[in-house]
C-alpha cells in the first residue's frame, strides 16, 4: 500500500490531478468515508449562496468532522487562499452551511 496525496484542481474548465508522495496529515486506513448525498457541484452552489464569490478559486476537501461539527459529520470544506472570510464547511448530506 502506498500513502500519498492526490491533488485535484480545476483550472479554466480543465481538471488536473497530481499524485504526490506527501502523505496526508491524517491517514485513516480503517474505513472509507461514506458517499456524500450532496454533490460537490451542489455544495459549491451552497457556498456561493452564502456569500462566496462565484468566480473564487477554492481548494475543496471532503472530510469526516464529527468531533467538530456533530450535526454535520461529513463536510465539504471550501478554502479560498488569502481570504479566510470565504472559507465554508458545507454539510455533505444537506448542502447547507455547517456550523464550525
Short mmCIF file of C-alpha atoms in Angstrom, two decimals:
data_model
loop_
_atom_site.label_atom_id
_atom_site.label_comp_id
_atom_site.label_asym_id
_atom_site.label_seq_id
_atom_site.Cartn_x
_atom_site.Cartn_y
_atom_site.Cartn_z
CA UNK A 1 0.00 0.00 0.00
CA UNK A 2 1.25 3.46 -0.89
CA UNK A 3 0.41 6.55 1.18
CA UNK A 4 0.27 9.90 -0.51
CA UNK A 5 -1.93 12.74 -1.59
CA UNK A 6 -3.70 13.30 -4.87
CA UNK A 7 -4.22 16.98 -5.57
CA UNK A 8 -7.11 17.67 -7.93
CA UNK A 9 -7.67 21.14 -9.32
CA UNK A 10 -9.99 22.74 -11.84
CA UNK A 11 -8.32 25.38 -13.99
CA UNK A 12 -10.39 27.10 -16.66
CA UNK A 13 -12.71 24.10 -17.14
CA UNK A 14 -9.86 21.55 -17.18
CA UNK A 15 -9.32 19.05 -14.37
CA UNK A 16 -5.72 18.39 -13.33
CA UNK A 17 -4.66 15.65 -10.89
CA UNK A 18 -1.18 15.30 -9.40
CA UNK A 19 -0.17 12.26 -7.35
CA UNK A 20 2.39 13.21 -4.69
CA UNK A 21 4.31 11.05 -2.20
CA UNK A 22 3.49 13.53 0.56
CA UNK A 23 1.17 11.77 2.99
CA UNK A 24 -1.95 13.45 4.23
CA UNK A 25 -1.88 14.95 7.71
CA UNK A 26 -4.30 12.29 8.93
CA UNK A 27 -4.46 8.90 7.22
CA UNK A 28 -7.17 6.55 8.42
CA UNK A 29 -6.90 3.25 6.61
CA UNK A 30 -9.63 1.55 8.64
CA UNK A 31 -12.61 2.64 6.56
CA UNK A 32 -13.55 4.84 3.65
CA UNK A 33 -15.74 7.89 4.06
CA UNK A 34 -19.41 7.36 3.24
CA UNK A 35 -20.64 8.69 -0.08
CA UNK A 36 -21.88 12.27 0.25
CA UNK A 37 -25.54 12.85 -0.59
CA UNK A 38 -24.72 16.42 -1.61
CA UNK A 39 -22.62 16.54 -4.81
CA UNK A 40 -19.62 18.86 -4.83
CA UNK A 41 -21.29 20.98 -7.55
CA UNK A 42 -24.33 21.49 -5.29
CA UNK A 43 -22.10 22.17 -2.28
CA UNK A 44 -20.34 24.90 -4.28
CA UNK A 45 -23.71 26.48 -5.08
CA UNK A 46 -24.47 26.49 -1.34
CA UNK A 47 -21.15 28.21 -0.66
CA UNK A 48 -21.89 30.83 -3.34
CA UNK A 49 -25.37 31.45 -1.90
CA UNK A 50 -23.73 32.05 1.48
CA UNK A 51 -21.51 34.83 0.09
CA UNK A 52 -18.51 33.19 -1.58
CA UNK A 53 -17.86 34.85 -4.97
CA UNK A 54 -18.86 32.52 -7.82
CA UNK A 55 -15.51 33.10 -9.53
CA UNK A 56 -13.41 32.38 -6.42
CA UNK A 57 -10.66 29.77 -6.69
CA UNK A 58 -11.08 27.36 -3.80
CA UNK A 59 -9.48 24.18 -2.51
CA UNK A 60 -12.11 21.50 -1.89
CA UNK A 61 -11.85 18.64 0.60
CA UNK A 62 -14.35 16.07 1.82
CA UNK A 63 -13.75 15.34 5.49
CA UNK A 64 -15.23 13.49 8.43
CA UNK A 65 -15.51 16.12 11.16
CA UNK A 66 -17.93 14.59 13.64
CA UNK A 67 -15.92 15.87 16.61
CA UNK A 68 -16.01 19.46 15.29
CA UNK A 69 -19.42 19.55 13.61
CA UNK A 70 -21.54 16.82 15.27
CA UNK A 71 -24.69 17.84 13.38
CA UNK A 72 -22.75 17.67 10.09
CA UNK A 73 -20.28 14.80 10.50
CA UNK A 74 -19.28 14.73 6.82
CA UNK A 75 -18.49 18.12 5.27
CA UNK A 76 -17.26 19.61 2.06
CA UNK A 77 -14.71 22.26 3.04
CA UNK A 78 -14.01 25.13 0.64
CA UNK A 79 -10.86 27.14 1.41
CA UNK A 80 -10.03 30.30 -0.52
CA UNK A 81 -6.33 31.10 -0.21
CA UNK A 82 -5.79 34.54 1.31
CA UNK A 83 -9.50 35.03 2.07
CA UNK A 84 -10.48 33.16 5.24
CA UNK A 85 -13.78 35.08 5.26
CA UNK A 86 -14.83 32.91 2.29
CA UNK A 87 -13.91 29.55 3.86
CA UNK A 88 -17.03 27.39 4.19
CA UNK A 89 -17.98 23.98 5.54
CA UNK A 90 -20.96 22.57 3.69
CA UNK A 91 -22.91 19.62 5.10
CA UNK A 92 -22.30 16.69 2.70
CA UNK A 93 -25.83 15.37 3.29
CA UNK A 94 -27.95 18.52 3.01
CA UNK A 95 -25.77 21.07 1.16
CA UNK A 96 -26.43 23.56 3.98
CA UNK A 97 -23.66 25.64 5.52
CA UNK A 98 -22.34 23.67 8.52
CA UNK A 99 -21.57 25.48 11.74
CA UNK A 100 -17.90 25.31 12.73
#
